[in-house]
Coordinates of C-alpha atoms in Angstrom, one line a residue:
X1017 CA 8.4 32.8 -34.6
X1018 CA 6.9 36.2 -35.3
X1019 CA 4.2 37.9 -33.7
X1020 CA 2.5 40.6 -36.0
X1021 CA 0.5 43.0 -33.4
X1022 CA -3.4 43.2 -34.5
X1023 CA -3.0 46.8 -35.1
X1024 CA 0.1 46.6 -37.0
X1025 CA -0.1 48.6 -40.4
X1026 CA 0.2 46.7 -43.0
X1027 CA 3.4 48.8 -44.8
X1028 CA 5.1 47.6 -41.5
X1029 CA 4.6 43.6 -42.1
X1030 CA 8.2 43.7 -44.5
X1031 CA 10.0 45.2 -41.2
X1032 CA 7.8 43.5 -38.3
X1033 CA 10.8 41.5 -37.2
X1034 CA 12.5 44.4 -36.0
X1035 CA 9.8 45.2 -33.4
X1036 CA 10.6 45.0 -30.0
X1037 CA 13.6 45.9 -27.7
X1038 CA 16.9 44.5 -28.6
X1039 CA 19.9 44.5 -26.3
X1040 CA 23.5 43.0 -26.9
X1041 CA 26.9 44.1 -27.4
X1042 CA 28.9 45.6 -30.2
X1043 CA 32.4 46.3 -31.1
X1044 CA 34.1 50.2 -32.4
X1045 CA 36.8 49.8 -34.2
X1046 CA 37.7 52.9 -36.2
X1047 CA 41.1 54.2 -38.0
X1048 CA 41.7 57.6 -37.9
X1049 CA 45.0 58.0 -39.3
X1050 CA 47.6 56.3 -38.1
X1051 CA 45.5 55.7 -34.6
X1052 CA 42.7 52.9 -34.5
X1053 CA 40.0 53.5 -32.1
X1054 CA 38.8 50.3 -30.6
X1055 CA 36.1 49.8 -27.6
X1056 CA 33.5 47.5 -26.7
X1057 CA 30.4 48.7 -26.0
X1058 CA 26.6 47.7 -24.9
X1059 CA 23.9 48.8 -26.6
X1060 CA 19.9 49.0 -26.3
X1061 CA 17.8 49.2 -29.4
X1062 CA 14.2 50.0 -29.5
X1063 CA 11.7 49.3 -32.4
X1064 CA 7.4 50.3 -31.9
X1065 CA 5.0 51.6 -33.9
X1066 CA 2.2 53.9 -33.4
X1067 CA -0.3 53.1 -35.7
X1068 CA 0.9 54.7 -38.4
X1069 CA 2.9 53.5 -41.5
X1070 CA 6.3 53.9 -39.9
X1071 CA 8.9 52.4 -37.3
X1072 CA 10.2 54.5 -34.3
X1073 CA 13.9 53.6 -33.4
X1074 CA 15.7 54.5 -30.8
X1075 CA 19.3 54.0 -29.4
X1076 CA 21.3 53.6 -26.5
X1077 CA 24.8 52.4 -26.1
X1078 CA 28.1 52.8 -23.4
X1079 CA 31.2 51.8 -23.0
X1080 CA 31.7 49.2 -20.7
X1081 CA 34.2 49.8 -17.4
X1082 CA 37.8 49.3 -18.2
X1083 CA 37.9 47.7 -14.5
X1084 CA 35.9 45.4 -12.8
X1085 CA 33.1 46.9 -10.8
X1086 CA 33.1 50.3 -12.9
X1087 CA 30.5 52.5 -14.1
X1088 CA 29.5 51.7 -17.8
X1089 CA 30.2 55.1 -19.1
X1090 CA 27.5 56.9 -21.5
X1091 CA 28.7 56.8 -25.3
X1092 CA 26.1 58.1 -27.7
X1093 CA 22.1 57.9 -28.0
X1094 CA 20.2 58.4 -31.5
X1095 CA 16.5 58.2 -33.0
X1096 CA 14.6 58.4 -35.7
X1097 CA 11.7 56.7 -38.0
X1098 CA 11.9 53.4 -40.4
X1099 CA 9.6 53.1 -43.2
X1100 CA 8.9 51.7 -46.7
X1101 CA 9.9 54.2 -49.7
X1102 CA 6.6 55.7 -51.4
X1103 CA 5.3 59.2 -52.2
X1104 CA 3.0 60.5 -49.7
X1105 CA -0.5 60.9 -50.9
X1106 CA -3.7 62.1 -49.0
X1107 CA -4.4 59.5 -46.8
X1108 CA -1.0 60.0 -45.1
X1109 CA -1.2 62.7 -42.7
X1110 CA 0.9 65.9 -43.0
X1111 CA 2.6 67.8 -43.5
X1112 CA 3.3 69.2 -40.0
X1113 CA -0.1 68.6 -38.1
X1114 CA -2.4 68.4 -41.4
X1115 CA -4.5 65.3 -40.7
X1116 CA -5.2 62.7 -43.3
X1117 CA -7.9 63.3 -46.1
X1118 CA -9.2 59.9 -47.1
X1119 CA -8.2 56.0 -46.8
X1120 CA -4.5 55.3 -47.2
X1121 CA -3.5 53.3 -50.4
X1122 CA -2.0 50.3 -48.6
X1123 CA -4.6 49.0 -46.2
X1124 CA -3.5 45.6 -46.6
X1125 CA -0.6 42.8 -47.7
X1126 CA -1.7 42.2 -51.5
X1127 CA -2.0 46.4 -51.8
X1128 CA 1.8 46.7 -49.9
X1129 CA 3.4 44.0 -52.9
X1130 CA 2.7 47.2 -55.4
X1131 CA 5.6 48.1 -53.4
X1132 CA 7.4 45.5 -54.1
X1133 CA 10.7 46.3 -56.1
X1134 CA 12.9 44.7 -59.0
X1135 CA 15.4 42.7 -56.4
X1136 CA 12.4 41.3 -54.6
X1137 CA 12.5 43.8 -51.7
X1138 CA 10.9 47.3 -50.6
X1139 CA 12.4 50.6 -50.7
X1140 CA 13.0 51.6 -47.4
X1141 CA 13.4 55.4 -46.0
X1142 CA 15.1 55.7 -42.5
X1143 CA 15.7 59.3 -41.1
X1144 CA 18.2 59.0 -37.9
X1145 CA 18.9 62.1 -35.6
X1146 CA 21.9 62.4 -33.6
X1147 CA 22.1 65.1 -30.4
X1148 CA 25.1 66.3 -31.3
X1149 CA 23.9 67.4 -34.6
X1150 CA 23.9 65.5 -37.4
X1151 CA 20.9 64.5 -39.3
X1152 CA 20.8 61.4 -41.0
X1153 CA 18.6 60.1 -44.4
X1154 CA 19.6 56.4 -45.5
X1155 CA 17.9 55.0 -48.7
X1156 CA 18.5 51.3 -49.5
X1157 CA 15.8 47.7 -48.9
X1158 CA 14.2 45.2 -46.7
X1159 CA 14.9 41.9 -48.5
X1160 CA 13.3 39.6 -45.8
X1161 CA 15.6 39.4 -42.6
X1162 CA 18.3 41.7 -44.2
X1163 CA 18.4 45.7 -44.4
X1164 CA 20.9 47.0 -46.3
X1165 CA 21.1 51.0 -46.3
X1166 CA 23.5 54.1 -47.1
X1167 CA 23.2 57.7 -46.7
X1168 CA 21.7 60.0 -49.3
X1169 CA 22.0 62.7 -47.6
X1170 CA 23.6 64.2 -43.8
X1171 CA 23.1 67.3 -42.6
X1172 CA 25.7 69.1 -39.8
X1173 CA 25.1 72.0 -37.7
X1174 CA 27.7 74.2 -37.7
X1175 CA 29.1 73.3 -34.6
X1176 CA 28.8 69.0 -35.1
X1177 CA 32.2 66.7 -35.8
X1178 CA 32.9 66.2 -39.1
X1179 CA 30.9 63.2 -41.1
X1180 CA 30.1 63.0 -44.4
X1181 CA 28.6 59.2 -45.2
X1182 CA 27.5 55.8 -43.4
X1183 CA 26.3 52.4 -44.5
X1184 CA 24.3 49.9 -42.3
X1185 CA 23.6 46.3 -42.6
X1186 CA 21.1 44.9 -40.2
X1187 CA 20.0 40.6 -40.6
X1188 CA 18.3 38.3 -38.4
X1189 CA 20.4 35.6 -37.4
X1190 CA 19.4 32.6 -35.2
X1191 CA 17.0 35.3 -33.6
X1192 CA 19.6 37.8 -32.9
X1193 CA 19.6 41.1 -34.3
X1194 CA 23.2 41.6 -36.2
X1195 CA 24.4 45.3 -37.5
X1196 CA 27.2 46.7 -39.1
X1197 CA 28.0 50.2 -39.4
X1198 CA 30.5 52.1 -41.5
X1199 CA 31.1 56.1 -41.9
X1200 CA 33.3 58.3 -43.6
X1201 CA 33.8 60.8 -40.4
X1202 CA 36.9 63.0 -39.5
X1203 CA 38.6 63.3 -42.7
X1204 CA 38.2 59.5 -43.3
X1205 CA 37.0 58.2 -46.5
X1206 CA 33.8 55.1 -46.0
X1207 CA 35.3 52.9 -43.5
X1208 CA 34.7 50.0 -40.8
X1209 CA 33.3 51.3 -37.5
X1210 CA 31.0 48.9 -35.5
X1211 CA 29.3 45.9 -34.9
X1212 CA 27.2 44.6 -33.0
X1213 CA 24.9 41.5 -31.8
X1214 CA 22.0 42.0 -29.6
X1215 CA 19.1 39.7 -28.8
X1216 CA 15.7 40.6 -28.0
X1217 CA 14.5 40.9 -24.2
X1218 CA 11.2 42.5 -24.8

């Protein structure tokens, strides 16, 4: 069962069950070339909100010790925000540190089902930021307890790795939180990469 938060906006109801802190373990298994890179790894997934009309993700994973007793070694971290798909208007604040002018559009569930698209689902926007620069924008929807998204855009500093396109699939299953994840990265056209299952501790 569900808990919706009393201050939960109500844009936020369509991805509610993603709130919380999910941890688990996942699987990387990526060919590059003639080489397949495979690892398993654990992983720490964050989902909160602030008050305002979006999610704030965060992730930690490592690998774990190839001996008994090891140190789980540090693998990769990323963050960004999760909302629904809308033009911004003047009761959104921004941009930069412009405050809001007005009441937002969607104060409640019957405004949010405007949102509501052809399939059945909402529009989702997901930015995700990577440290070693890359710069992710994912359009796709929220269909109940399954996200399906894909890049519309990724931006490289000069300096990152090559990668050019990702898809992610995220469902609820039997209250676990499953993903999939596959990039076109390092000369490699879309491809499988990792999975994961994590279940929620907090």
């Amino acid at each position: 069962m569900i808990e919706l938060p009393v201050d939960l906006p109500a844009e936020l109801v369509p991805l509610s069950w993603l709130l919380g802190v999910w941890e688990g373990s996942g699987v990387i298994d990526y060919a590059v070339g003639d080489e397949s890179v495979t690892h398993e790894f654990g992983q720490r997934v964050s989902f909160s909100h602030d008050g305002l009309p979006h999610l704030n993700y965060t992730s930690y994973t490592w690998l774990f010790p190839a001996e008994e007793g090891g140190e789980p070694t540090p693998l990769a971290t990323e963050t960004g925000y999760w909302r629904l798909a809308r033009a911004q208007g003047e009761g959104d604040p921004g941009p930069a540190l412009l405050p809001a002018v007005g009441e937002t559009r969607f104060p409640d569930a019957d405004s949010v089902e405007a949102l509501r698209n052809a399939d059945g689902g909402f529009d989702l926007e997901v930015s995700i930021v990577h440290p070693g620069g890359v710069s992710e924008l994912y359009l796709g929807q929220v269909k109940g307890p399954r996200i399906d998204l894909a890049t519309d855009a990724v931006m490289r500093a000069a300096g990152a790795k090559p990668y050019s396109a990702a898809t992610r699939l995220y469902g609820l299953v039997e209250g676990h939180l499953l993903w999939a994840w596959d990039i076109a990265a390092l000369g490699q056209d879309l491809r499988t990469h990792a999975s994961a299952r994590l279940g929620k501790v907090d």
